[in-house]
């Protein structure tokens, strides 16, 4: 199995990797089908009008996650990794006014969001809680082409045939020719480390370089620069976040307080937690505002890995910029194991799959760059994940704000605590990471649907009336 660090860490826009980035990617893929001469339904002539329906969690929390805007932007031909998030509102407004999209090489296509973008609050599609159907009609109203997509978390999108092939065991194995360490479990990862004498970071680097060659470090630096820039932007912004909950940004104020306390002798020792929290909150406030973020492994959990990385650089003894590359490689190795063997989708397994996974990734990465052995790194990931098990995904009003922003702050704190505990031991522990990942998967399967990103339970339905 090979899942690249750049599959786990993808530059995009907020507020949600599954509900914003995924639908935008799906829309862009649908346009590619039309451009590439996808097999049309017999009798149809040419594409004239587009239609989209959102199902399951994409419907129930789609408005809060800006899924409608994501579909509109995607059908304009925009992609989350390259578009300017500051123009999103302007582009959406123009499409709603004109009822026309103009994707490259397809000319003008009719798309009137009030009529052609449907939130279907009925049963979810059978393949996954995050489903959507895209259709193109010809001038006479006959269906020209249609496809069902599932946004499976972290910005990953699969078509209905792709999902069915994977479920039947017929999908191609995720690997690349020449990858020297194709571990699918943490146990395999540790065994390969012992057999080769290499660290997890070295094995992950060897896998990535087998595919990317000498481009790896430049791309890792690009990912970290995007993460770090997101923290820096979030620390200087203030005001009210969009969406109607009237949640006020707090990162700037907290950061100013912390900066004002530098050098004082009366600082509490737990102030380190405040720095971790403010870094994570800065990212997730940017995400909630629709800004540029990096899936880590999702948008809803995008603050944890950057916060712990910034904490390492700014607060840890012996930290250096090259260490961030190893930090990202190890974090991605753990994220890949979780995605491969369970899920990183809040709609599928709850927030344990988002903030829990992010905390495990950050704990492993920090343990590695602070000198941890492979066994200690695996232990750090397990500790962090274990203490997020059962966490529900219950965003108020479908917005990635309450409780998501603070959950990232606490996920970062847990990651550092887990790394520290693991470094105090020798790597031996009771519950292996593989078993903990299996528990998360099984817990998610048993979890009531109203606690899995539908905003039908938990915090989402227990807010004050006024």
PDB file of C-alpha atoms in Angstrom, residues 1-3 171-176 179-193 200 203-204 207 332-343 378 433-435 437-438 441:
ATOM      1  CA  UNK A   1       0.000   0.000   0.000  1.00  0.00           C
ATOM      2  CA  UNK A   2       1.258   3.461  -0.878  1.00  0.00           C
ATOM      3  CA  UNK A   3      -0.625   6.614   0.036  1.00  0.00           C
ATOM      4  CA  UNK A 171      -9.737  -1.799  -7.246  1.00  0.00           C
ATOM      5  CA  UNK A 172      -6.044  -1.463  -8.100  1.00  0.00           C
ATOM      6  CA  UNK A 173      -3.779  -1.711  -5.073  1.00  0.00           C
ATOM      7  CA  UNK A 174      -2.571   1.675  -3.901  1.00  0.00           C
ATOM      8  CA  UNK A 175       1.110   1.372  -4.664  1.00  0.00           C
ATOM      9  CA  UNK A 176       3.742   2.505  -7.123  1.00  0.00           C
ATOM     10  CA  UNK A 179       8.167   1.545  -3.543  1.00  0.00           C
ATOM     11  CA  UNK A 180      10.527  -0.230  -1.134  1.00  0.00           C
ATOM     12  CA  UNK A 181       8.417  -0.161   2.051  1.00  0.00           C
ATOM     13  CA  UNK A 182       4.736  -0.792   1.171  1.00  0.00           C
ATOM     14  CA  UNK A 183       3.482  -1.226   4.744  1.00  0.00           C
ATOM     15  CA  UNK A 184      -0.286  -1.538   5.214  1.00  0.00           C
ATOM     16  CA  UNK A 185      -0.296  -1.793   9.013  1.00  0.00           C
ATOM     17  CA  UNK A 186       1.693  -0.351  11.875  1.00  0.00           C
ATOM     18  CA  UNK A 187       2.971  -3.846  12.659  1.00  0.00           C
ATOM     19  CA  UNK A 188       4.367  -4.158   9.146  1.00  0.00           C
ATOM     20  CA  UNK A 189       5.870  -0.678   9.433  1.00  0.00           C
ATOM     21  CA  UNK A 190       7.679  -1.599  12.655  1.00  0.00           C
ATOM     22  CA  UNK A 191       8.842  -4.932  11.228  1.00  0.00           C
ATOM     23  CA  UNK A 192      10.223  -3.258   8.099  1.00  0.00           C
ATOM     24  CA  UNK A 193      11.989  -0.729  10.285  1.00  0.00           C
ATOM     25  CA  UNK A 200       9.786   5.611   9.879  1.00  0.00           C
ATOM     26  CA  UNK A 203      11.183   4.565   5.037  1.00  0.00           C
ATOM     27  CA  UNK A 204       8.472   7.070   4.144  1.00  0.00           C
ATOM     28  CA  UNK A 207       8.723   5.492  -0.725  1.00  0.00           C
ATOM     29  CA  UNK A 332       1.527  11.272   6.783  1.00  0.00           C
ATOM     30  CA  UNK A 333       2.634   7.677   7.345  1.00  0.00           C
ATOM     31  CA  UNK A 334       0.296   7.421  10.334  1.00  0.00           C
ATOM     32  CA  UNK A 335      -2.510   9.232   8.512  1.00  0.00           C
ATOM     33  CA  UNK A 336      -2.184   6.800   5.614  1.00  0.00           C
ATOM     34  CA  UNK A 337      -2.504   3.808   7.929  1.00  0.00           C
ATOM     35  CA  UNK A 338      -5.643   5.232   9.516  1.00  0.00           C
ATOM     36  CA  UNK A 339      -7.252   6.079   6.186  1.00  0.00           C
ATOM     37  CA  UNK A 340      -6.364   2.685   4.690  1.00  0.00           C
ATOM     38  CA  UNK A 341      -7.603   0.633   7.640  1.00  0.00           C
ATOM     39  CA  UNK A 342     -10.446   2.777   8.976  1.00  0.00           C
ATOM     40  CA  UNK A 343     -11.553   6.277   7.910  1.00  0.00           C
ATOM     41  CA  UNK A 378       3.885   4.087  17.147  1.00  0.00           C
ATOM     42  CA  UNK A 433      -1.881   1.125  17.112  1.00  0.00           C
ATOM     43  CA  UNK A 434      -3.419  -1.313  14.619  1.00  0.00           C
ATOM     44  CA  UNK A 435      -5.909  -2.483  17.239  1.00  0.00           C
ATOM     45  CA  UNK A 437      -7.405   1.948  14.567  1.00  0.00           C
ATOM     46  CA  UNK A 438      -9.682  -1.095  14.364  1.00  0.00           C
ATOM     47  CA  UNK A 441     -13.425   1.872  12.714  1.00  0.00           C
TER      48      UNK A 441
END
